[in-house]
Short mmCIF file of C-alpha atoms and ligand atoms in Angstrom, two decimals:
data_model
loop_
_atom_site.label_atom_id
_atom_site.label_comp_id
_atom_site.label_asym_id
_atom_site.label_seq_id
_atom_site.Cartn_x
_atom_site.Cartn_y
_atom_site.Cartn_z
CA MET A 1 51.79 66.68 129.26
CA SER A 2 52.52 67.37 133.11
CA LEU A 3 55.34 66.11 135.02
CA PRO A 4 55.82 65.64 138.86
CA THR A 5 57.87 68.66 140.12
CA LEU A 6 61.58 67.98 140.47
CA PHE A 7 62.72 69.65 143.68
CA PRO A 8 66.04 71.08 144.55
CA GLY A 9 68.40 68.11 145.38
CA ALA A 10 67.52 66.40 142.16
CA THR A 11 70.06 66.23 139.21
CA LEU A 12 69.16 68.16 136.01
CA GLY A 13 70.97 67.07 132.96
CA VAL A 14 72.15 69.21 129.85
CA MET A 15 73.13 67.98 126.37
CA GLY A 16 76.19 70.35 125.44
CA GLY A 17 78.80 71.91 127.48
CA GLY A 18 78.98 75.42 125.94
CA GLN A 19 78.50 78.75 127.42
CA LEU A 20 74.81 78.32 127.64
CA GLY A 21 75.06 75.14 129.46
CA ARG A 22 77.47 76.76 131.96
CA MET A 23 74.90 79.49 132.76
CA PHE A 24 72.21 76.80 133.07
CA VAL A 25 74.30 74.96 135.37
CA HIS A 26 74.93 78.02 137.47
CA ALA A 27 71.39 78.77 137.73
CA ALA A 28 70.37 75.29 138.48
CA GLN A 29 73.10 74.94 141.27
CA ARG A 30 72.08 78.24 142.78
CA MET A 31 68.76 76.90 143.30
CA GLY A 32 70.14 73.77 145.04
CA TYR A 33 70.02 71.30 142.04
CA PHE A 34 72.79 68.83 141.19
CA THR A 35 73.85 68.92 137.42
CA ALA A 36 75.06 66.69 134.71
CA VAL A 37 76.61 67.76 131.39
CA LEU A 38 77.22 65.64 128.34
CA ASP A 39 79.92 67.05 126.17
CA PRO A 40 82.93 65.41 124.38
CA ASP A 41 85.43 68.35 125.34
CA ALA A 42 87.35 67.79 128.56
CA ALA A 43 87.42 71.64 128.88
CA SER A 44 83.92 72.62 128.02
CA PRO A 45 82.73 75.70 129.74
CA ALA A 46 79.73 73.81 131.31
CA GLY A 47 81.60 70.50 132.00
CA LEU A 48 84.15 72.40 134.02
CA VAL A 49 81.61 73.65 136.53
CA SER A 50 79.03 70.70 136.62
CA HIS A 51 78.86 68.13 139.32
CA HIS A 52 78.91 65.42 136.46
CA HIS A 53 80.65 65.64 133.18
CA ILE A 54 80.08 62.72 130.95
CA GLN A 55 82.80 63.23 128.31
CA THR A 56 81.41 61.16 125.33
CA GLY A 57 79.98 62.04 121.82
CA TYR A 58 76.21 63.29 121.68
CA LEU A 59 75.06 60.03 119.98
CA ASP A 60 77.26 57.61 122.14
CA PRO A 61 74.72 55.14 123.56
CA GLU A 62 76.80 54.58 126.72
CA GLY A 63 77.17 58.43 127.41
CA LEU A 64 73.39 58.78 126.79
CA ALA A 65 72.73 56.06 129.06
CA ARG A 66 74.84 57.26 131.80
CA LEU A 67 73.20 60.74 131.48
CA ALA A 68 69.73 59.42 131.76
CA GLU A 69 70.79 57.32 134.65
CA CYS A 70 71.95 60.27 136.79
CA SER A 71 69.53 62.97 135.61
CA ALA A 72 65.77 63.34 136.69
CA ALA A 73 65.39 65.46 133.58
CA VAL A 74 67.37 66.52 130.58
CA THR A 75 67.59 69.90 128.73
CA THR A 76 69.75 70.99 125.59
CA GLU A 77 71.94 74.08 125.34
CA PHE A 78 72.92 74.09 121.66
CA GLU A 79 70.88 73.83 118.62
CA ASN A 80 72.69 71.20 116.67
CA VAL A 81 72.26 68.50 119.30
CA PRO A 82 71.35 65.47 117.41
CA ALA A 83 67.42 65.14 117.59
CA PRO A 84 67.86 61.27 117.82
CA ALA A 85 69.96 61.70 121.08
CA LEU A 86 67.10 63.56 122.60
CA ALA A 87 64.53 60.97 121.28
CA ALA A 88 66.61 58.19 123.07
CA LEU A 89 66.85 60.02 126.27
CA ALA A 90 63.22 60.70 126.20
CA LEU A 91 62.53 57.00 126.42
CA GLN A 92 63.82 57.16 129.92
CA ARG A 93 63.50 60.70 131.23
CA PRO A 94 61.45 63.82 130.55
CA VAL A 95 63.31 65.93 127.96
CA ALA A 96 62.56 69.55 127.29
CA PRO A 97 62.50 70.84 124.70
CA GLY A 98 61.56 67.74 122.92
CA ALA A 99 63.31 66.25 119.91
CA GLU A 100 60.66 67.23 117.50
CA ALA A 101 60.73 70.79 118.46
CA VAL A 102 64.51 70.77 118.32
CA ALA A 103 64.50 68.94 114.81
CA ILE A 104 62.27 71.69 113.39
CA ALA A 105 64.44 74.48 114.76
CA GLN A 106 67.49 72.68 113.16
CA ASP A 107 66.18 72.70 109.71
CA ARG A 108 65.42 76.11 108.08
CA ALA A 109 63.01 74.61 105.53
CA ARG A 110 60.82 72.92 108.30
CA GLU A 111 61.30 75.99 110.67
CA LYS A 112 59.74 78.27 107.87
CA ALA A 113 56.95 75.88 107.36
CA HIS A 114 56.23 75.95 110.98
CA PHE A 115 56.04 79.86 110.96
CA VAL A 116 53.85 79.78 108.05
CA ARG A 117 51.67 77.22 109.67
CA CYS A 118 51.32 79.62 112.79
CA GLY A 119 50.47 82.50 110.52
CA VAL A 120 53.63 84.46 111.20
CA PRO A 121 55.21 86.04 108.09
CA CYS A 122 58.80 85.18 107.19
CA ALA A 123 60.99 86.26 104.26
CA PRO A 124 59.85 85.13 100.84
CA TYR A 125 62.01 81.94 100.31
CA ALA A 126 62.51 78.67 98.23
CA VAL A 127 63.71 75.41 99.23
CA ILE A 128 66.56 74.27 97.05
CA GLU A 129 67.32 70.48 97.26
CA THR A 130 67.66 69.49 93.45
CA PRO A 131 68.81 71.14 90.19
CA GLU A 132 65.04 71.30 89.28
CA GLN A 133 64.12 73.22 92.36
CA LEU A 134 67.18 75.60 91.56
CA ALA A 135 66.02 76.29 88.08
CA ALA A 136 62.48 77.00 89.39
CA VAL A 137 63.59 79.69 91.70
CA PRO A 138 61.56 82.85 91.01
CA ASP A 139 63.42 86.03 89.98
CA GLU A 140 61.65 88.03 92.86
CA LEU A 141 63.90 86.06 95.27
CA LEU A 142 66.90 87.78 94.11
CA PRO A 143 69.01 89.48 95.33
CA GLY A 144 68.89 86.97 98.14
CA ILE A 145 70.64 85.02 100.80
CA LEU A 146 71.42 81.26 100.23
CA LYS A 147 71.41 79.54 103.56
CA THR A 148 72.24 75.91 104.39
CA ALA A 149 69.07 74.11 105.58
CA ARG A 150 71.01 72.58 108.50
CA LEU A 151 74.04 73.43 110.84
CA GLY A 152 74.30 77.07 110.21
CA TYR A 153 74.97 79.54 113.08
CA ASP A 154 76.53 83.11 113.51
CA GLY A 155 76.23 83.58 109.71
CA LYS A 156 78.09 80.53 108.82
CA GLY A 157 76.80 78.46 105.84
CA GLN A 158 75.40 81.68 104.24
CA GLN A 159 76.00 83.35 101.02
CA ARG A 160 74.69 86.56 99.33
CA VAL A 161 73.69 86.15 95.79
CA ALA A 162 72.47 88.89 93.38
CA THR A 163 72.11 86.81 90.09
CA ARG A 164 71.05 83.41 89.00
CA ALA A 165 74.62 82.62 87.96
CA GLU A 166 75.90 83.53 91.42
CA LEU A 167 73.22 81.53 93.08
CA ALA A 168 74.11 78.44 91.04
CA ALA A 169 77.89 78.98 91.90
CA ALA A 170 76.97 79.37 95.54
CA TRP A 171 74.95 76.14 95.78
CA ALA A 172 77.69 74.24 93.87
CA GLY A 173 80.14 75.72 96.31
CA LEU A 174 78.01 74.41 99.20
CA LYS A 175 78.18 70.92 97.38
CA GLY A 176 74.49 71.00 96.66
CA VAL A 177 73.41 70.30 100.40
CA PRO A 178 69.79 71.33 101.04
CA CYS A 179 69.46 75.05 101.12
CA VAL A 180 66.84 77.73 101.65
CA LEU A 181 67.18 80.89 99.30
CA GLU A 182 65.69 83.82 101.10
CA LYS A 183 64.89 87.19 99.63
CA ARG A 184 67.26 89.82 100.86
CA LEU A 185 65.11 92.38 102.80
CA PRO A 186 65.52 95.80 103.75
CA LEU A 187 66.16 95.61 107.45
CA ALA A 188 65.50 98.72 109.69
CA ALA A 189 66.35 96.73 112.84
CA GLU A 190 66.49 93.28 114.35
CA CYS A 191 64.86 92.13 117.50
CA SER A 192 64.10 88.99 119.36
CA VAL A 193 61.65 87.62 122.05
CA ILE A 194 62.37 85.00 124.70
CA VAL A 195 59.50 83.02 126.12
CA ALA A 196 59.29 80.19 128.72
CA ARG A 197 56.73 77.54 128.33
CA GLY A 198 55.94 74.84 131.09
CA TRP A 199 54.73 71.27 130.87
CA ASP A 200 51.25 72.47 131.47
CA GLY A 201 51.31 75.09 128.62
CA ALA A 202 51.50 78.08 130.88
CA MET A 203 53.88 80.75 129.44
CA VAL A 204 55.87 83.75 130.36
CA HIS A 205 57.73 86.21 128.29
CA PHE A 206 60.64 88.93 128.41
CA PRO A 207 60.35 92.21 126.79
CA PRO A 208 61.52 92.38 123.04
CA GLN A 209 65.33 92.77 122.76
CA LEU A 210 66.81 95.35 120.15
CA ASN A 211 69.79 93.41 118.62
CA LEU A 212 72.65 94.73 116.42
CA HIS A 213 74.56 92.04 114.40
CA ARG A 214 78.12 92.46 113.03
CA ASP A 215 79.33 89.99 110.53
CA GLY A 216 76.39 87.73 111.20
CA ILE A 217 77.18 87.58 115.01
CA LEU A 218 75.23 89.38 117.68
CA ALA A 219 77.21 92.33 118.84
CA VAL A 220 74.92 94.44 121.16
CA THR A 221 71.52 94.01 122.60
CA GLN A 222 69.50 96.82 124.10
CA VAL A 223 66.50 96.33 126.23
CA HIS A 224 64.52 99.35 127.68
CA GLU A 225 61.28 101.16 127.38
CA GLY A 226 61.00 102.60 123.87
CA ASN A 227 63.44 100.44 122.04
CA LEU A 228 60.92 99.39 119.62
CA PRO A 229 57.55 100.82 118.63
CA LYS A 230 54.78 99.68 120.76
CA VAL A 231 52.91 98.02 118.22
CA LEU A 232 55.90 95.90 117.35
CA VAL A 233 56.40 94.91 120.84
CA GLN A 234 52.95 93.38 121.10
CA ARG A 235 53.11 91.81 117.69
CA SER A 236 56.60 90.12 118.38
CA ILE A 237 55.43 88.84 121.69
CA ASP A 238 52.22 87.44 120.15
CA ALA A 239 53.97 85.94 117.41
CA THR A 240 56.60 84.22 119.55
CA LYS A 241 53.83 82.80 121.72
CA SER A 242 51.85 81.32 118.80
CA ILE A 243 55.15 79.82 117.58
CA ALA A 244 55.78 78.11 120.97
CA ASN A 245 52.20 76.93 121.33
CA GLY A 246 52.43 75.43 117.88
CA LEU A 247 55.31 73.39 118.91
CA GLN A 248 53.70 72.37 122.13
CA TYR A 249 57.20 73.70 123.30
CA VAL A 250 58.54 73.16 126.73
CA GLY A 251 61.54 75.18 127.92
CA VAL A 252 63.01 78.50 127.02
CA LEU A 253 62.55 79.41 123.31
CA CYS A 254 63.90 82.56 121.42
CA VAL A 255 62.45 83.88 118.21
CA GLU A 256 64.45 86.23 116.15
CA PHE A 257 62.65 88.95 113.85
CA PHE A 258 63.60 91.52 111.36
CA VAL A 259 61.91 94.98 111.41
CA LEU A 260 61.63 96.16 107.74
CA GLU A 261 62.01 99.51 106.61
CA ASP A 262 58.32 99.93 106.08
CA GLY A 263 57.86 99.13 109.68
CA SER A 264 56.49 95.69 109.25
CA LEU A 265 57.76 92.52 111.32
CA VAL A 266 59.12 89.37 109.66
CA VAL A 267 60.26 86.31 111.65
CA ASN A 268 63.86 85.17 110.77
CA GLU A 269 64.60 82.04 112.87
CA MET A 270 64.08 80.47 116.36
CA ALA A 271 66.52 78.96 118.83
CA PRO A 272 65.24 76.08 121.19
CA ARG A 273 67.08 77.27 124.11
CA PRO A 274 68.32 80.53 125.97
CA HIS A 275 69.65 83.02 123.53
CA ASN A 276 72.82 85.36 123.42
CA SER A 277 70.24 88.31 123.17
CA GLY A 278 68.71 87.13 126.56
CA HIS A 279 71.92 87.36 128.59
CA TYR A 280 70.88 90.91 129.95
CA THR A 281 68.32 89.11 131.96
CA GLN A 282 70.94 87.76 134.29
CA ASP A 283 71.51 91.39 135.81
CA ALA A 284 68.34 93.49 134.68
CA CYS A 285 65.44 91.09 135.53
CA ASP A 286 64.26 89.57 138.73
CA VAL A 287 64.33 86.02 137.01
CA SER A 288 66.89 85.17 134.29
CA GLN A 289 66.33 83.09 131.11
CA PHE A 290 68.45 80.50 132.63
CA GLU A 291 66.53 80.36 135.87
CA LEU A 292 63.21 80.04 133.71
CA GLN A 293 65.04 77.05 131.95
CA VAL A 294 65.52 75.44 135.26
CA ARG A 295 61.99 76.14 136.44
CA ALA A 296 60.51 74.88 133.16
CA LEU A 297 62.53 71.75 133.23
CA ALA A 298 61.79 70.92 136.97
CA GLY A 299 58.25 71.72 136.44
CA LEU A 300 58.25 74.72 138.97
CA PRO A 301 55.99 77.68 138.44
CA LEU A 302 57.00 80.16 135.87
CA THR A 303 56.60 83.60 137.17
CA PRO A 304 56.41 86.53 134.74
CA PRO A 305 59.91 88.18 134.68
CA ARG A 306 60.11 91.79 135.69
CA GLN A 307 62.90 93.74 134.03
CA HIS A 308 64.07 96.22 137.01
CA SER A 309 66.75 97.96 135.09
CA PRO A 310 67.24 99.14 131.56
CA ALA A 311 70.13 97.21 130.11
CA ILE A 312 72.63 96.77 127.29
CA MET A 313 74.74 93.76 126.59
CA LEU A 314 78.05 93.87 124.79
CA ASN A 315 79.17 90.49 123.35
CA LEU A 316 82.74 89.85 124.12
CA LEU A 317 84.40 88.07 121.07
CA GLY A 318 88.00 86.75 121.10
CA ASP A 319 88.99 89.48 118.83
CA LEU A 320 89.06 91.68 121.96
CA TRP A 321 91.98 89.93 123.08
CA PHE A 322 93.90 90.81 119.93
CA ALA A 323 92.61 94.53 119.76
CA SER A 324 95.69 96.47 121.28
CA THR A 325 98.45 94.80 119.45
CA ALA A 326 99.02 93.95 115.73
CA GLN A 327 100.90 90.71 116.78
CA ASP A 328 99.40 87.39 117.32
CA ALA A 329 99.85 87.25 121.11
CA ALA A 330 96.58 87.56 123.03
CA THR A 331 96.49 90.24 125.71
CA GLU A 332 93.83 90.49 128.41
CA PRO A 333 91.20 93.33 127.65
CA PRO A 334 91.33 96.14 130.36
CA TRP A 335 88.62 94.69 132.70
CA ALA A 336 89.77 96.85 135.74
CA ARG A 337 89.03 100.10 133.77
CA VAL A 338 85.69 98.56 132.46
CA LEU A 339 84.54 97.46 135.82
CA ALA A 340 85.28 100.81 137.19
CA LEU A 341 82.29 101.97 135.32
CA PRO A 342 79.06 101.85 137.45
CA GLY A 343 76.55 99.16 136.57
CA THR A 344 79.00 96.95 134.63
CA HIS A 345 78.64 93.15 135.12
CA LEU A 346 81.29 90.86 133.58
CA HIS A 347 80.57 87.45 132.49
CA LEU A 348 83.28 85.22 131.12
CA TYR A 349 82.85 81.76 130.17
CA GLY A 350 86.06 80.00 131.29
CA LYS A 351 87.43 79.39 127.71
CA HIS A 352 91.08 78.96 127.96
CA GLU A 353 92.13 80.25 124.51
CA ALA A 354 90.89 83.47 122.81
CA ARG A 355 90.26 83.12 119.26
CA ARG A 356 88.85 85.64 116.52
CA GLY A 357 85.06 85.28 116.50
CA ARG A 358 84.92 82.95 119.47
CA LYS A 359 82.32 84.01 122.10
CA MET A 360 84.48 84.42 125.28
CA GLY A 361 81.87 86.32 127.47
CA HIS A 362 79.52 89.21 127.67
CA LEU A 363 79.27 92.51 129.50
CA ASN A 364 75.90 93.51 130.88
CA ILE A 365 75.47 97.22 131.74
CA THR A 366 72.62 98.29 133.93
CA GLY A 367 71.55 101.76 135.30
CA ALA A 368 68.84 104.09 136.42
CA SER A 369 67.84 105.23 132.85
CA ALA A 370 68.26 104.04 129.41
CA ALA A 371 70.26 107.30 128.72
CA GLN A 372 72.84 106.56 131.51
CA VAL A 373 73.00 102.84 130.43
CA ARG A 374 73.87 103.97 126.98
CA ALA A 375 76.53 106.49 128.08
CA THR A 376 78.19 103.83 130.11
CA ALA A 377 78.02 101.20 127.39
CA LEU A 378 79.60 103.47 125.03
CA GLU A 379 82.39 104.17 127.42
CA ALA A 380 82.98 100.58 127.90
CA ALA A 381 82.89 99.82 124.29
CA GLN A 382 85.59 102.52 123.65
CA LEU A 383 87.88 100.99 126.44
CA LEU A 384 87.34 97.56 124.89
CA GLY A 385 88.11 98.83 121.24
CA LEU A 386 84.54 98.06 120.15
CA GLU A 387 82.79 100.01 117.58
CA ALA A 388 80.12 102.57 118.82
CA PHE A 389 76.54 101.81 118.07
P1 ATP B 1 72.51 82.97 114.33
O1 ATP B 1 72.08 81.44 114.50
O2 ATP B 1 73.83 83.17 115.06
O3 ATP B 1 71.52 83.88 114.66
P2 ATP B 1 72.50 82.34 111.58
O4 ATP B 1 73.70 81.76 110.93
O5 ATP B 1 71.60 81.27 111.89
O6 ATP B 1 72.99 83.19 112.92
P3 ATP B 1 70.55 84.24 110.39
O7 ATP B 1 70.05 84.51 111.68
O8 ATP B 1 69.81 83.38 109.38
O9 ATP B 1 72.01 83.38 110.58
O10 ATP B 1 71.34 85.51 109.67
C1 ATP B 1 72.38 86.09 110.27
C2 ATP B 1 72.20 87.63 109.94
O11 ATP B 1 72.22 87.91 108.64
C3 ATP B 1 70.86 88.15 110.29
O12 ATP B 1 70.80 88.31 111.90
C4 ATP B 1 70.66 89.37 109.42
O13 ATP B 1 71.36 90.56 110.07
C5 ATP B 1 71.28 88.98 108.14
N1 ATP B 1 70.16 88.43 107.36
C6 ATP B 1 69.74 87.07 107.33
N2 ATP B 1 68.77 86.83 106.49
C7 ATP B 1 68.48 88.03 105.92
C8 ATP B 1 67.52 88.58 104.96
N3 ATP B 1 66.61 87.68 104.39
N4 ATP B 1 67.58 89.86 104.60
C9 ATP B 1 68.27 90.63 104.99
N5 ATP B 1 69.30 90.31 106.01
C10 ATP B 1 69.40 89.10 106.45
MG1 MG B 2 70.13 84.24 113.59
#
């Protein structure tokens, strides 16, 4: 499918008003587009900075009609946007990524089946939707991780289980919703690859990101020459491209991988949107993941991004606001001291209230060499009260 190019001056719509939507809006506006955001929250990070903010539920027919009316094309910024809403919008406007690709990414069982179809290995798993399927789970999958098939993020909806009894209890605790049991694998590292694919099938990619998670949430991303063995760099890029091609995907897609202790690469999951692990592209690359999302949606050329600086991204969770005191009162982290370090770029999402575990912003660190970036990032982490890495 191809689309007539939407030139600056057109209005680009986005489903969801979180931080990813906000950074999409910023990128679109920088290029001269108008923007429309649909999000029920009056204080949503993207709604606050968009030309239009349609403040309704994601399935509200009137809200969807208004979004379609004012937007020339629509994208999405969060994974759990209801696929039927995207399907409804697609009757009136180009929508990228499409409802089908988003629906597959929303469902771990369908997602894994897609990976297998594309010939990309994932962790051994079993789908558990019925007591019979629970009983039939092979022993080799234990110890494992039970994950809800839908609506999981940042490690939510997941439970580690070592025995059949624990598995049964965990599934009962999740009220018997459809789940996937994954074998727990010995991880040496985690990485991700972001691609952008256009309406015409043209595709560009960023270099693989090395990711460190803490408590199921991304904490640190490191991107520089040598962050991963060369063979894994190529393999992860190839795998991501075949996953995107297999979906006939249009837009920005992130695929997350595990690197196992034996050096093999296993796909974990995908996100049908820009990704937290790609935030370093804003300051370290000549075109960011958000600009590529704009270009893909608008049908503009996708130029291969060039990373001009080694980079580290530190995620800034709400916990930082409570780091210096034992009390409940939030205090602002020491930004002035952090920003005194060369090559630090602060991104905050305009969320009014800091809460533990809430993504408040990120700090990108760029520099002349990987060693220098690392030294600065460790200094910044120490100032912020973050664990070293
Ligand atoms: P998000 O969408 O924020 O990435 P999520 O809730 O979808 O998180 P997963 O990516 O499935 O969760 O898992 C979160 C983390 O748990 C992984 O990044 C990894 O560190 C660990 N993990 C998940 N599955 C496995 C596995 N099969 N073996 C070992 N570790 C795992
Ligand atoms: Mg994940």
